Tab-separated table of C-alpha atoms in Angstrom:
chain	number	residue	atom	x	y	z
Y	1	MET	CA	131.692	66.361	111.688
Y	2	ILE	CA	130.726	69.896	110.727
Y	3	ASN	CA	129.319	70.040	107.208
Y	4	GLY	CA	129.181	73.821	106.851
Y	5	MET	CA	126.598	76.534	107.320
Y	6	ARG	CA	123.021	75.510	106.620
Y	7	THR	CA	120.701	78.124	108.145
Y	8	VAL	CA	120.791	81.763	109.180
Y	9	CYS	CA	117.864	82.984	111.289
Y	10	TYR	CA	116.802	86.598	111.612
Y	11	PRO	CA	114.421	87.553	114.416
Y	12	VAL	CA	111.682	89.990	113.356
Y	13	GLN	CA	108.793	91.688	115.121
Y	14	ASP	CA	106.507	91.948	112.068
Y	15	MET	CA	106.563	88.570	110.340
Y	16	ASP	CA	104.256	89.590	107.470
Y	17	ALA	CA	106.298	92.697	106.599
Y	18	ALA	CA	109.579	90.779	106.907
Y	19	LYS	CA	108.273	87.942	104.739
Y	20	ALA	CA	107.235	90.404	102.016
Y	21	TRP	CA	110.591	92.241	102.204
Y	22	TYR	CA	112.798	89.136	102.123
Y	23	THR	CA	110.703	87.662	99.310
Y	24	ALA	CA	111.479	90.818	97.296
Y	25	VAL	CA	115.173	90.824	98.260
Y	26	PHE	CA	115.828	87.176	97.383
Y	27	GLY	CA	113.256	86.933	94.585
Y	28	THR	CA	111.672	83.751	95.905
Y	29	ALA	CA	108.751	82.795	98.113
Y	30	PRO	CA	109.271	80.856	101.329
Y	31	TYR	CA	108.984	77.077	101.114
Y	32	PHE	CA	107.889	76.868	104.778
Y	33	ASP	CA	105.491	79.437	106.203
Y	34	GLN	CA	104.208	79.162	109.762
Y	35	PRO	CA	103.710	81.800	112.484
Y	36	PHE	CA	106.742	80.442	114.395
Y	37	TYR	CA	109.112	80.118	111.411
Y	38	VAL	CA	109.328	81.177	107.771
Y	39	GLY	CA	111.983	79.364	105.732
Y	40	TYR	CA	113.557	80.234	102.380
Y	41	GLU	CA	115.936	78.073	100.342
Y	42	ILE	CA	118.621	80.415	99.010
Y	43	GLY	CA	121.329	78.887	96.843
Y	44	GLY	CA	121.551	75.693	98.863
Y	45	PHE	CA	121.331	77.416	102.249
Y	46	GLU	CA	118.412	78.448	104.427
Y	47	LEU	CA	117.229	81.837	105.596
Y	48	GLY	CA	114.822	81.584	108.496
Y	49	LEU	CA	112.619	84.305	109.962
Y	50	THR	CA	111.565	83.849	113.574
Y	51	PRO	CA	109.418	86.017	115.836
Y	52	GLY	CA	111.580	88.048	118.189
Y	53	GLU	CA	113.686	91.081	118.869
Y	54	PRO	CA	116.206	91.909	116.109
Y	55	GLY	CA	119.781	93.005	116.499
Y	56	LEU	CA	121.412	90.298	118.591
Y	57	ALA	CA	125.147	91.022	118.664
Y	58	GLY	CA	127.989	88.591	118.172
Y	59	CYS	CA	127.335	86.959	114.817
Y	60	ALA	CA	127.397	88.116	111.220
Y	61	ALA	CA	126.198	86.148	108.207
Y	62	TYR	CA	127.227	87.118	104.686
Y	63	TRP	CA	125.284	86.066	101.600
Y	64	GLY	CA	127.353	85.547	98.456
Y	65	VAL	CA	126.771	87.802	95.453
Y	66	ASP	CA	128.356	88.197	92.032
Y	67	ASN	CA	128.152	92.029	91.942
Y	68	ILE	CA	128.248	93.566	95.401
Y	69	GLU	CA	127.763	97.148	94.233
Y	70	ALA	CA	124.628	96.318	92.217
Y	71	GLU	CA	123.130	94.147	94.967
Y	72	ALA	CA	123.788	96.731	97.683
Y	73	GLU	CA	122.111	99.374	95.518
Y	74	ARG	CA	119.147	97.096	94.746
Y	75	ILE	CA	118.580	96.119	98.373
Y	76	THR	CA	118.907	99.667	99.699
Y	77	GLY	CA	116.329	100.584	97.053
Y	78	LEU	CA	114.027	98.073	98.739
Y	79	GLY	CA	114.382	99.836	102.081
Y	80	ALA	CA	117.622	98.636	103.666
Y	81	SER	CA	120.208	101.126	104.904
Y	82	ILE	CA	123.999	100.984	104.815
Y	83	HIS	CA	125.332	99.718	108.140
Y	84	SER	CA	128.940	99.408	106.975
Y	85	ALA	CA	130.015	100.558	103.505
Y	86	ILE	CA	131.479	98.264	100.881
Y	87	GLN	CA	135.049	97.391	101.799
Y	88	ASP	CA	137.754	95.499	99.954
Y	89	VAL	CA	139.102	93.199	102.658
Y	90	GLY	CA	141.957	91.853	100.517
Y	91	GLU	CA	142.480	89.256	97.803
Y	92	SER	CA	139.676	90.944	95.763
Y	93	ILE	CA	137.081	90.002	98.419
Y	94	LYS	CA	134.478	92.685	99.162
Y	95	VAL	CA	131.910	92.881	101.966
Y	96	VAL	CA	129.076	95.215	102.872
Y	97	GLU	CA	126.681	95.229	105.807
Y	98	LEU	CA	123.151	96.461	105.280
Y	99	LYS	CA	120.531	96.971	107.946
Y	100	ASP	CA	117.165	95.510	107.035
Y	101	PRO	CA	113.986	97.477	107.871
Y	102	PHE	CA	113.574	95.254	110.956
Y	103	GLY	CA	116.922	96.030	112.614
Y	104	ASN	CA	118.980	93.000	111.505
Y	105	VAL	CA	122.337	93.188	109.749
Y	106	LEU	CA	122.262	91.585	106.301
Y	107	GLY	CA	125.818	90.951	105.137
Y	108	LEU	CA	126.796	90.523	101.488
Y	109	ILE	CA	130.111	89.163	100.266
Y	110	TYR	CA	131.782	88.985	96.891
Y	111	ASN	CA	134.452	86.302	97.144
Y	112	PRO	CA	135.915	85.191	93.809
Y	113	HIS	CA	137.806	82.389	95.608
Y	114	PHE	CA	134.747	80.626	97.076
Y	115	ASP	CA	133.427	77.788	94.910
Y	116	LEU	CA	130.277	76.158	96.283
Y	117	LYS	CA	130.768	73.243	93.882
Y	118	LYS	CA	133.956	72.338	95.753
Y	119	VAL	CA	132.089	72.499	99.073
Y	120	ARG	CA	129.302	70.078	98.142
């Protein structure tokens, strides 16, 4: 049985720089910090950093936010760039794709219909 998404991993070439950047973006330190994997607990899910080449195609992960405009502005202020502008994709759901300083796409989603309490 599939229980839902648990972990998103981003490959990075500079683990120390990526760790500092993601700590600033998510406002929390990693709970697991080794050269082969750095793990953050983010709202009941896991963000993992692994050594490697960024930018693998074929998958997009979107992190939930309450104010997509403010979060996109905050994260671009920390050094991300706009990969795909904020779009209303229907039913009041908005998405944006940012490119982190390491070449990975960091998706954000505002979805007023998603209730994590119902998922757990």
